[in-house]
Amino acid sequence: MKKINKIILIGLYLFSLFLGVVTAVEFGNLFVDTFLISYQSKEITVLSSESRYRDMNSVLVIIDNELMKFSLAPGYVQVEDNSKYLAHVFVKSKIVIPVEGPLK
């Protein structure tokens, strides 16, 4: 019985350590994007979008002739497929915020 409790505690410890590392990496990327690099305003072409969560979509975009997958910032879920937008792009965080569009 003591051995099972020890195994469970070690498993919980490793899981919490893993979550801590993932959270730290994501926070670091967001910090670098926000304060050090800042966003880049670019023209993007949205090829397709798919719903990941209720308020967040994942989009397949072309930026500077490169095919990339980004997340739309929460609340920015209304984009049209095969349309061009002027957007703020946070490269390290993989977040895009459409500012103007669809463009002609």
N, CA, C and O atoms as a DFTB+ gen file, in Angstrom:
416 C
 N C O
     1  1       0.821      -1.198       0.000
     2  2       0.000       0.000       0.000
     3  2       0.870       1.270       0.000
     4  3       0.566       2.238      -0.696
     5  1       1.937       1.250       0.777
     6  2       2.830       2.408       0.827
     7  2       3.520       2.628      -0.521
     8  3       3.778       3.760      -0.930
     9  1       3.810       1.512      -1.199
    10  2       4.473       1.610      -2.496
    11  2       3.549       2.274      -3.524
    12  3       4.003       3.097      -4.319
    13  1       2.270       1.925      -3.514
    14  2       1.302       2.522      -4.438
    15  2       1.151       4.012      -4.162
    16  3       1.097       4.809      -5.099
    17  1       1.081       4.398      -2.891
    18  2       0.980       5.821      -2.538
    19  2       2.212       6.584      -3.007
    20  3       2.106       7.713      -3.487
    21  1       3.381       5.963      -2.866
    22  2       4.620       6.616      -3.298
    23  2       4.634       6.795      -4.815
    24  3       5.056       7.838      -5.313
    25  1       4.176       5.783      -5.548
    26  2       4.124       5.862      -7.010
    27  2       3.149       6.951      -7.445
    28  3       3.441       7.707      -8.372
    29  1       2.005       7.038      -6.793
    30  2       1.012       8.072      -7.114
    31  2       1.575       9.452      -6.841
    32  3       1.388      10.357      -7.654
    33  1       2.256       9.641      -5.726
    34  2       2.842      10.950      -5.408
    35  2       3.927      11.338      -6.408
    36  3       4.012      12.498      -6.812
    37  1       4.754      10.380      -6.807
    38  2       5.788      10.670      -7.807
    39  2       5.146      11.022      -9.143
    40  3       5.608      11.937      -9.826
    41  1       4.091      10.313      -9.525
    42  2       3.378      10.622     -10.766
    43  2       2.776      12.016     -10.739
    44  3       2.876      12.755     -11.718
    45  1       2.148      12.384      -9.621
    46  2       1.583      13.741      -9.491
    47  2       2.674      14.800      -9.536
    48  3       2.495      15.858     -10.139
    49  1       3.805      14.514      -8.896
    50  2       4.923      15.448      -8.912
    51  2       5.432      15.659     -10.331
    52  3       5.647      16.796     -10.749
    53  1       5.629      14.565     -11.080
    54  2       6.121      14.679     -12.456
    55  2       5.123      15.399     -13.357
    56  3       5.520      16.182     -14.221
    57  1       3.832      15.141     -13.162
    58  2       2.805      15.825     -13.940
    59  2       2.809      17.321     -13.657
    60  3       2.725      18.129     -14.582
    61  1       2.907      17.697     -12.378
    62  2       2.922      19.128     -12.042
    63  2       4.195      19.793     -12.549
    64  3       4.165      20.952     -12.960
    65  1       5.306      19.076     -12.525
    66  2       6.555      19.614     -13.066
    67  2       6.427      19.848     -14.568
    68  3       6.872      20.878     -15.076
    69  1       5.826      18.905     -15.276
    70  2       5.596      19.046     -16.709
    71  2       4.712      20.256     -17.006
    72  3       5.028      21.053     -17.889
    73  1       3.612      20.396     -16.277
    74  2       2.728      21.559     -16.478
    75  2       3.454      22.865     -16.190
    76  3       3.249      23.855     -16.892
    77  1       4.287      22.880     -15.180
    78  2       5.057      24.087     -14.865
    79  2       6.007      24.476     -15.979
    80  3       6.137      25.658     -16.301
    81  1       6.676      23.489     -16.575
    82  2       7.613      23.765     -17.673
    83  2       6.861      24.274     -18.898
    84  3       7.291      25.244     -19.521
    85  1       5.752      23.639     -19.253
    86  2       4.962      24.072     -20.415
    87  2       4.442      25.493     -20.204
    88  3       4.496      26.312     -21.121
    89  1       3.945      25.787     -19.021
    90  2       3.446      27.131     -18.719
    91  2       4.566      28.164     -18.794
    92  3       4.364      29.258     -19.319
    93  1       5.730      27.830     -18.282
    94  2       6.862      28.761     -18.313
    95  2       7.302      29.050     -19.743
    96  3       7.604      30.197     -20.074
    97  1       7.342      28.033     -20.589
    98  2       7.746      28.231     -21.987
    99  2       6.744      29.120     -22.717
   100  3       7.138      30.042     -23.431
   101  1       5.445      28.849     -22.542
   102  2       4.417      29.660     -23.198
   103  2       4.435      31.099     -22.684
   104  3       4.284      32.036     -23.468
   105  1       4.616      31.280     -21.383
   106  2       4.706      32.630     -20.829
   107  2       5.928      33.351     -21.376
   108  3       5.867      34.542     -21.682
   109  1       7.035      32.631     -21.499
   110  2       8.249      33.229     -22.057
   111  2       8.045      33.681     -23.492
   112  3       8.468      34.776     -23.861
   113  1       7.405      32.856     -24.301
   114  2       7.123      33.244     -25.693
   115  2       6.233      34.473     -25.751
   116  3       6.483      35.386     -26.539
   117  1       5.199      34.503     -24.925
   118  2       4.294      35.647     -24.915
   119  2       5.014      36.906     -24.446
   120  3       4.784      37.985     -24.992
   121  1       5.885      36.786     -23.439
   122  2       6.647      37.928     -22.938
   123  2       7.566      38.475     -24.029
   124  3       7.636      39.688     -24.231
   125  1       8.272      37.588     -24.733
   126  2       9.183      38.021     -25.803
   127  2       8.394      38.719     -26.901
   128  3       8.807      39.772     -27.386
   129  1       7.264      38.145     -27.296
   130  2       6.436      38.752     -28.335
   131  2       5.907      40.117     -27.913
   132  3       5.891      41.051     -28.715
   133  1       5.485      40.237     -26.687
   134  2       4.835      41.463     -26.238
   135  2       5.822      42.588     -25.965
   136  3       5.591      43.722     -26.384
   137  1       6.911      42.299     -25.275
   138  2       7.787      43.370     -24.803
   139  2       9.098      43.498     -25.568
   140  3       9.640      44.600     -25.647
   141  1       9.620      42.440     -26.124
   142  2      10.919      42.526     -26.781
   143  2      10.807      42.663     -28.293
   144  3      11.396      43.576     -28.873
   145  1      10.070      41.781     -28.934
   146  2       9.954      41.815     -30.392
   147  2       8.785      42.688     -30.824
   148  3       8.880      43.398     -31.825
   149  1       7.705      42.644     -30.095
   150  2       6.445      43.300     -30.409
   151  2       5.814      42.586     -31.607
   152  3       6.347      41.595     -32.107
   153  1       4.689      43.098     -32.049
   154  2       4.025      42.463     -33.173
   155  2       4.527      43.053     -34.479
   156  3       5.153      44.113     -34.504
   157  1       4.241      42.351     -35.552
   158  2       4.558      42.829     -36.881
   159  2       3.246      42.971     -37.632
   160  3       2.426      42.053     -37.628
   161  1       3.043      44.109     -38.274
   162  2       1.851      44.287     -39.098
   163  2       2.140      43.740     -40.485
   164  3       3.051      44.206     -41.170
   165  1       1.360      42.752     -40.891
   166  2       1.587      42.112     -42.182
   167  2       0.267      41.824     -42.861
   168  3      -0.784      41.755     -42.225
   169  1       0.349      41.657     -44.170
   170  2      -0.817      41.212     -44.924
   171  2      -0.793      39.689     -44.938
   172  3       0.198      39.071     -45.327
   173  1      -1.900      39.099     -44.507
   174  2      -1.987      37.647     -44.448
   175  2      -3.131      37.177     -45.343
   176  3      -4.080      37.919     -45.596
   177  1      -3.031      35.953     -45.810
   178  2      -4.115      35.306     -46.542
   179  2      -4.575      34.115     -45.718
   180  3      -3.800      33.192     -45.465
   181  1      -5.829      34.133     -45.303
   182  2      -6.394      33.037     -44.516
   183  2      -6.884      31.971     -45.493
   184  3      -7.807      32.213     -46.271
   185  1      -6.274      30.811     -45.451
   186  2      -6.691      29.717     -46.325
   187  2      -7.859      28.942     -45.732
   188  3      -8.820      28.619     -46.432
   189  1      -7.771      28.645     -44.444
   190  2      -8.863      27.928     -43.774
   191  2      -8.807      28.200     -42.282
   192  3      -7.768      28.575     -41.737
   193  1      -9.940      28.004     -41.639
   194  2      -9.991      28.167     -40.183
   195  2     -10.787      27.014     -39.590
   196  3     -11.719      26.498     -40.206
   197  1     -10.405      26.627     -38.398
   198  2     -11.119      25.570     -37.696
   199  2     -11.253      25.953     -36.230
   200  3     -10.352      26.557     -35.647
   201  1     -12.367      25.601     -35.654
   202  2     -12.652      25.939     -34.269
   203  2     -11.878      25.014     -33.341
   204  3     -11.960      23.791     -33.454
   205  1     -11.118      25.618     -32.415
   206  2     -10.405      24.821     -31.416
   207  2     -11.146      24.838     -30.094
   208  3     -11.326      23.800     -29.458
   209  1     -11.566      26.002     -29.691
   210  2     -12.342      26.181     -28.472
   211  2     -13.546      27.024     -28.834
   212  3     -13.719      27.400     -29.994
   213  1     -14.374      27.321     -27.860
   214  2     -15.577      28.099     -28.149
   215  2     -15.219      29.498     -28.661
   216  3     -15.869      29.992     -29.582
   217  1     -14.210      30.142     -28.092
   218  2     -13.858      31.511     -28.475
   219  2     -12.503      31.614     -29.161
   220  3     -11.916      32.695     -29.212
   221  1     -12.002      30.505     -29.688
   222  2     -10.681      30.569     -30.302
   223  2     -10.637      29.675     -31.532
   224  3     -11.058      28.520     -31.489
   225  1     -10.127      30.216     -32.619
   226  2      -9.989      29.451     -33.861
   227  2      -8.520      29.293     -34.212
   228  3      -7.679      30.114     -33.843
   229  1      -8.238      28.238     -34.920
   230  2      -6.926      28.016     -35.491
   231  2      -7.047      28.291     -36.982
   232  3      -7.996      27.839     -37.623
   233  1      -6.084      29.035     -37.542
   234  2      -6.156      29.399     -38.956
   235  2      -4.874      28.992     -39.673
   236  3      -3.775      29.053     -39.121
   237  1      -5.056      28.578     -40.909
   238  2      -3.938      28.284     -41.791
   239  2      -3.763      29.509     -42.679
   240  3      -4.671      29.869     -43.429
   241  1      -2.592      30.154     -42.596
   242  2      -2.386      31.421     -43.304
   243  2      -1.118      31.366     -44.147
   244  3      -0.229      30.541     -43.938
   245  1      -1.075      32.287     -45.112
   246  2       0.140      32.512     -45.886
   247  2       0.654      33.893     -45.499
   248  3      -0.034      34.901     -45.661
   249  1       1.881      33.913     -44.985
   250  2       2.555      35.173     -44.619
   251  2       3.906      35.177     -45.316
   252  3       4.699      34.253     -45.136
   253  1       4.171      36.193     -46.102
   254  2       5.433      36.303     -46.842
   255  2       5.732      35.017     -47.630
   256  3       6.851      34.506     -47.603
   257  1       4.724      34.514     -48.322
   258  2       4.825      33.308     -49.148
   259  2       5.185      32.046     -48.357
   260  3       5.695      31.083     -48.929
   261  1       4.923      32.048     -47.057
   262  2       5.141      30.867     -46.220
   263  2       3.809      30.417     -45.645
   264  3       3.012      31.238     -45.190
   265  1       3.571      29.124     -45.664
   266  2       2.359      28.547     -45.096
   267  2       2.594      28.294     -43.615
   268  3       3.530      27.585     -43.247
   269  1       1.735      28.882     -42.746
   270  2       1.898      28.763     -41.301
   271  2       0.544      28.546     -40.632
   272  3      -0.500      28.886     -41.189
   273  1       0.580      27.978     -39.436
   274  2      -0.636      27.784     -38.659
   275  2      -0.560      28.670     -37.419
   276  3       0.399      28.604     -36.650
   277  1      -1.593      29.502     -37.237
   278  2      -1.659      30.427     -36.116
   279  2      -2.984      30.260     -35.386
   280  3      -3.898      29.593     -35.873
   281  1      -3.072      30.869     -34.223
   282  2      -4.334      30.949     -33.494
   283  2      -4.834      32.378     -33.592
   284  3      -4.053      33.327     -33.515
   285  1      -6.135      32.526     -33.761
   286  2      -6.721      33.861     -33.681
   287  2      -6.853      34.221     -32.211
   288  3      -7.169      33.368     -31.382
   289  1      -6.612      35.470     -31.895
   290  2      -6.788      35.910     -30.512
   291  2      -8.245      35.715     -30.116
   292  3      -9.133      35.861     -30.957
   293  1      -8.511      35.388     -28.858
   294  2      -9.912      35.186     -28.431
   295  2     -10.778      36.393     -28.778
   296  3     -10.388      37.537     -28.548
   297  1     -11.942      36.126     -29.326
   298  2     -12.856      37.183     -29.737
   299  2     -12.748      37.532     -31.209
   300  3     -13.625      38.206     -31.748
   301  1     -11.679      37.081     -31.872
   302  2     -11.478      37.354     -33.302
   303  2     -11.721      36.077     -34.085
   304  3     -10.799      35.535     -34.694
   305  1     -12.941      35.601     -34.073
   306  2     -13.229      34.325     -34.716
   307  2     -13.929      34.495     -36.065
   308  3     -14.206      33.500     -36.736
   309  1     -14.214      35.699     -36.466
   310  2     -14.930      35.934     -37.718
   311  2     -13.955      36.288     -38.829
   312  3     -13.713      37.465     -39.099
   313  1     -13.400      35.275     -39.470
   314  2     -12.578      35.496     -40.664
   315  2     -13.137      34.624     -41.776
   316  3     -13.712      33.564     -41.527
   317  1     -12.960      35.080     -42.986
   318  2     -13.449      34.345     -44.147
   319  2     -12.293      33.575     -44.776
   320  3     -11.182      34.093     -44.894
   321  1     -12.561      32.348     -45.175
   322  2     -11.541      31.553     -45.858
   323  2     -11.209      32.176     -47.202
   324  3     -12.062      32.792     -47.840
   325  1      -9.969      32.012     -47.625
   326  2      -9.456      32.531     -48.897
   327  2      -9.596      34.045     -49.012
   328  3      -9.886      34.569     -50.088
   329  1      -9.388      34.750     -47.886
   330  2      -9.466      36.210     -47.867
   331  2      -8.170      36.786     -47.318
   332  3      -7.457      36.140     -46.551
   333  1      -7.880      38.028     -47.732
   334  2      -6.680      38.719     -47.263
   335  2      -7.054      39.702     -46.161
   336  3      -8.110      40.334     -46.208
   337  1      -6.177      39.821     -45.172
   338  2      -6.378      40.727     -44.045
   339  2      -5.066      41.428     -43.724
   340  3      -3.987      40.886     -43.966
   341  1      -5.165      42.633     -43.179
   342  2      -4.031      43.281     -42.552
   343  2      -4.111      42.865     -41.086
   344  3      -5.149      43.039     -40.447
   345  1      -3.024      42.318     -40.551
   346  2      -3.092      41.736     -39.216
   347  2      -1.827      42.034     -38.420
   348  3      -0.759      42.283     -38.981
   349  1      -1.977      42.003     -37.099
   350  2      -0.836      42.042     -36.190
   351  2      -0.445      40.594     -35.932
   352  3      -1.270      39.788     -35.501
   353  1       0.807      40.268     -36.195
   354  2       1.281      38.888     -36.078
   355  2       2.284      38.804     -34.939
   356  3       3.290      39.513     -34.932
   357  1       2.005      37.934     -33.975
   358  2       2.924      37.628     -32.884
   359  2       3.566      36.290     -33.233
   360  3       2.954      35.237     -33.055
   361  1       4.799      36.335     -33.730
   362  2       5.422      35.171     -34.340
   363  2       5.709      34.065     -33.320
   364  3       5.364      32.909     -33.565
   365  1       6.323      34.387     -32.199
   366  2       6.707      33.345     -31.243
   367  2       5.508      32.715     -30.560
   368  3       5.525      31.521     -30.261
   369  1       4.475      33.494     -30.309
   370  2       3.282      32.972     -29.646
   371  2       2.318      32.313     -30.627
   372  3       1.365      31.653     -30.213
   373  1       2.562      32.489     -31.920
   374  2       1.687      31.939     -32.959
   375  2       0.258      32.467     -32.829
   376  3      -0.711      31.714     -32.926
   377  1       0.150      33.793     -32.605
   378  2      -1.154      34.448     -32.499
   379  2      -1.245      35.515     -33.577
   380  3      -0.280      36.237     -33.830
   381  1      -2.406      35.613     -34.209
   382  2      -2.638      36.633     -35.225
   383  2      -3.934      37.368     -34.870
   384  3      -4.923      36.759     -34.463
   385  1      -3.899      38.701     -35.034
   386  2      -5.075      39.526     -34.750
   387  2      -5.407      40.312     -36.011
   388  3      -4.687      41.249     -36.353
   389  1      -6.480      39.954     -36.708
   390  2      -6.871      40.721     -37.892
   391  2      -7.287      42.145     -37.498
   392  3      -8.086      42.344     -36.583
   393  1      -6.726      43.124     -38.207
   394  2      -7.013      44.517     -37.905
   395  2      -7.943      45.106     -38.953
   396  3      -8.857      45.866     -38.631
   397  1      -7.706      44.756     -40.189
   398  2      -8.471      45.320     -41.281
   399  2      -8.732      44.251     -42.327
   400  3      -7.841      43.470     -42.661
   401  1      -9.930      44.215     -42.835
   402  2     -10.179      43.232     -43.881
   403  2     -11.607      42.733     -43.864
   404  3     -12.385      43.131     -42.997
   405  1     -11.958      41.906     -44.764
   406  2     -11.113      41.366     -45.821
   407  2     -10.718      42.429     -46.844
   408  3     -11.522      43.290     -47.204
   409  1      -9.477      42.357     -47.303
   410  2      -8.953      43.291     -48.290
   411  2      -9.301      42.807     -49.695
   412  3      -9.507      41.614     -49.919
   413  1      -9.361      43.721     -50.610
   414  2      -9.675      43.386     -52.005
   415  2      -8.439      42.948     -52.726
   416  3      -8.499      42.625     -53.912
